[in-house]
Amino acid sequence: MGKRYYCDYCDRSFQDNMHNRKKHLNGVQHHRAKKAWFDNFRDSAAILHDEQEKKPCRKFLQKGLTWSVNCPIIFKHLNIRNYM
């Protein structure tokens, strides 16, 4: 079957070759999982500050509060009380 690569951030494994590993490590799912992992160790006030600095996305400004996972500005549309 061959060697398998296990990603600790995403909790998944796949065949270990250069193409698959590069595709996974550059993928959106991996970047979001890695950010979520490191955010666990950050101070809540620092996370809140970073999120307040972000501009709302165009879809949010046009349609209002219709948050989705596909929004590139993660957590911007959430209520600030979630971080306190």
mmCIF file with all atom_site columns, C-alpha atoms in Angstrom, residues 1-65:
data_model
loop_
_atom_site.group_PDB
_atom_site.id
_atom_site.type_symbol
_atom_site.label_atom_id
_atom_site.label_alt_id
_atom_site.label_comp_id
_atom_site.label_asym_id
_atom_site.label_entity_id
_atom_site.label_seq_id
_atom_site.pdbx_PDB_ins_code
_atom_site.Cartn_x
_atom_site.Cartn_y
_atom_site.Cartn_z
_atom_site.occupancy
_atom_site.B_iso_or_equiv
_atom_site.pdbx_formal_charge
_atom_site.auth_seq_id
_atom_site.auth_comp_id
_atom_site.auth_asym_id
_atom_site.auth_atom_id
_atom_site.pdbx_PDB_model_num
ATOM 1  C CA . MET A 1 1  ? 0.000   0.000  0.000  1.00 0.00 ? 1  MET A CA 1
ATOM 2  C CA . GLY A 1 2  ? 2.901   2.415  0.584  1.00 0.00 ? 2  GLY A CA 1
ATOM 3  C CA . LYS A 1 3  ? 3.682   5.069  3.112  1.00 0.00 ? 3  LYS A CA 1
ATOM 4  C CA . ARG A 1 4  ? 0.937   7.263  4.514  1.00 0.00 ? 4  ARG A CA 1
ATOM 5  C CA . TYR A 1 5  ? 1.267   10.850 5.702  1.00 0.00 ? 5  TYR A CA 1
ATOM 6  C CA . TYR A 1 6  ? -0.796  11.866 8.733  1.00 0.00 ? 6  TYR A CA 1
ATOM 7  C CA . CYS A 1 7  ? -1.648  15.536 9.271  1.00 0.00 ? 7  CYS A CA 1
ATOM 8  C CA . ASP A 1 8  ? -2.083  16.337 12.968 1.00 0.00 ? 8  ASP A CA 1
ATOM 9  C CA . TYR A 1 9  ? -3.939  19.576 12.272 1.00 0.00 ? 9  TYR A CA 1
ATOM 10 C CA . CYS A 1 10 ? -6.547  18.053 9.953  1.00 0.00 ? 10 CYS A CA 1
ATOM 11 C CA . ASP A 1 11 ? -6.684  14.617 11.619 1.00 0.00 ? 11 ASP A CA 1
ATOM 12 C CA . ARG A 1 12 ? -6.463  12.811 8.298  1.00 0.00 ? 12 ARG A CA 1
ATOM 13 C CA . SER A 1 13 ? -4.003  10.694 6.371  1.00 0.00 ? 13 SER A CA 1
ATOM 14 C CA . PHE A 1 14 ? -3.252  10.220 2.699  1.00 0.00 ? 14 PHE A CA 1
ATOM 15 C CA . GLN A 1 15 ? -0.700  8.552  0.450  1.00 0.00 ? 15 GLN A CA 1
ATOM 16 C CA . ASP A 1 16 ? 2.688   10.149 1.040  1.00 0.00 ? 16 ASP A CA 1
ATOM 17 C CA . ASN A 1 17 ? 4.077   11.489 -2.194 1.00 0.00 ? 17 ASN A CA 1
ATOM 18 C CA . MET A 1 18 ? 5.253   14.949 -3.150 1.00 0.00 ? 18 MET A CA 1
ATOM 19 C CA . HIS A 1 19 ? 2.139   15.877 -5.158 1.00 0.00 ? 19 HIS A CA 1
ATOM 20 C CA . ASN A 1 20 ? -0.393  14.833 -2.493 1.00 0.00 ? 20 ASN A CA 1
ATOM 21 C CA . ARG A 1 21 ? 1.523   16.384 0.377  1.00 0.00 ? 21 ARG A CA 1
ATOM 22 C CA . LYS A 1 22 ? 2.028   19.692 -1.444 1.00 0.00 ? 22 LYS A CA 1
ATOM 23 C CA . LYS A 1 23 ? -1.635  19.779 -2.489 1.00 0.00 ? 23 LYS A CA 1
ATOM 24 C CA . HIS A 1 24 ? -2.765  19.134 1.085  1.00 0.00 ? 24 HIS A CA 1
ATOM 25 C CA . LEU A 1 25 ? -0.372  21.581 2.759  1.00 0.00 ? 25 LEU A CA 1
ATOM 26 C CA . ASN A 1 26 ? -1.434  24.373 0.385  1.00 0.00 ? 26 ASN A CA 1
ATOM 27 C CA . GLY A 1 27 ? -5.143  23.607 0.731  1.00 0.00 ? 27 GLY A CA 1
ATOM 28 C CA . VAL A 1 28 ? -7.732  25.841 2.393  1.00 0.00 ? 28 VAL A CA 1
ATOM 29 C CA . GLN A 1 29 ? -8.912  23.112 4.771  1.00 0.00 ? 29 GLN A CA 1
ATOM 30 C CA . HIS A 1 30 ? -5.363  22.602 6.083  1.00 0.00 ? 30 HIS A CA 1
ATOM 31 C CA . HIS A 1 31 ? -4.758  26.339 6.531  1.00 0.00 ? 31 HIS A CA 1
ATOM 32 C CA . ARG A 1 32 ? -8.029  26.749 8.449  1.00 0.00 ? 32 ARG A CA 1
ATOM 33 C CA . ALA A 1 33 ? -7.303  23.726 10.653 1.00 0.00 ? 33 ALA A CA 1
ATOM 34 C CA . LYS A 1 34 ? -3.768  24.975 11.356 1.00 0.00 ? 34 LYS A CA 1
ATOM 35 C CA . LYS A 1 35 ? -5.044  28.468 12.216 1.00 0.00 ? 35 LYS A CA 1
ATOM 36 C CA . ALA A 1 36 ? -7.701  27.015 14.519 1.00 0.00 ? 36 ALA A CA 1
ATOM 37 C CA . TRP A 1 37 ? -5.052  24.889 16.249 1.00 0.00 ? 37 TRP A CA 1
ATOM 38 C CA . PHE A 1 38 ? -2.753  27.830 16.944 1.00 0.00 ? 38 PHE A CA 1
ATOM 39 C CA . ASP A 1 39 ? -5.667  30.090 17.932 1.00 0.00 ? 39 ASP A CA 1
ATOM 40 C CA . ASN A 1 40 ? -6.297  27.690 20.826 1.00 0.00 ? 40 ASN A CA 1
ATOM 41 C CA . PHE A 1 41 ? -3.057  28.932 22.382 1.00 0.00 ? 41 PHE A CA 1
ATOM 42 C CA . ARG A 1 42 ? -3.616  32.650 21.766 1.00 0.00 ? 42 ARG A CA 1
ATOM 43 C CA . ASP A 1 43 ? -5.068  35.107 24.221 1.00 0.00 ? 43 ASP A CA 1
ATOM 44 C CA . SER A 1 44 ? -8.761  35.887 23.635 1.00 0.00 ? 44 SER A CA 1
ATOM 45 C CA . ALA A 1 45 ? -8.072  39.613 23.628 1.00 0.00 ? 45 ALA A CA 1
ATOM 46 C CA . ALA A 1 46 ? -5.461  39.204 20.872 1.00 0.00 ? 46 ALA A CA 1
ATOM 47 C CA . ILE A 1 47 ? -7.872  37.189 18.730 1.00 0.00 ? 47 ILE A CA 1
ATOM 48 C CA . LEU A 1 48 ? -10.612 39.760 19.267 1.00 0.00 ? 48 LEU A CA 1
ATOM 49 C CA . HIS A 1 49 ? -8.261  42.592 18.310 1.00 0.00 ? 49 HIS A CA 1
ATOM 50 C CA . ASP A 1 50 ? -7.206  40.814 15.112 1.00 0.00 ? 50 ASP A CA 1
ATOM 51 C CA . GLU A 1 51 ? -10.795 40.098 14.122 1.00 0.00 ? 51 GLU A CA 1
ATOM 52 C CA . GLN A 1 52 ? -11.898 43.680 14.742 1.00 0.00 ? 52 GLN A CA 1
ATOM 53 C CA . GLU A 1 53 ? -9.152  44.921 12.405 1.00 0.00 ? 53 GLU A CA 1
ATOM 54 C CA . LYS A 1 54 ? -10.560 42.936 9.474  1.00 0.00 ? 54 LYS A CA 1
ATOM 55 C CA . LYS A 1 55 ? -12.908 44.570 7.004  1.00 0.00 ? 55 LYS A CA 1
ATOM 56 C CA . PRO A 1 56 ? -16.256 42.864 6.419  1.00 0.00 ? 56 PRO A CA 1
ATOM 57 C CA . CYS A 1 57 ? -16.516 40.964 3.158  1.00 0.00 ? 57 CYS A CA 1
ATOM 58 C CA . ARG A 1 58 ? -18.417 42.301 0.175  1.00 0.00 ? 58 ARG A CA 1
ATOM 59 C CA . LYS A 1 59 ? -21.170 39.679 0.503  1.00 0.00 ? 59 LYS A CA 1
ATOM 60 C CA . PHE A 1 60 ? -21.774 40.702 4.120  1.00 0.00 ? 60 PHE A CA 1
ATOM 61 C CA . LEU A 1 61 ? -22.090 44.354 3.121  1.00 0.00 ? 61 LEU A CA 1
ATOM 62 C CA . GLN A 1 62 ? -24.492 43.535 0.277  1.00 0.00 ? 62 GLN A CA 1
ATOM 63 C CA . LYS A 1 63 ? -26.731 40.916 1.894  1.00 0.00 ? 63 LYS A CA 1
ATOM 64 C CA . GLY A 1 64 ? -26.335 41.417 5.630  1.00 0.00 ? 64 GLY A CA 1
ATOM 65 C CA . LEU A 1 65 ? -25.595 38.725 8.171  1.00 0.00 ? 65 LEU A CA 1
#
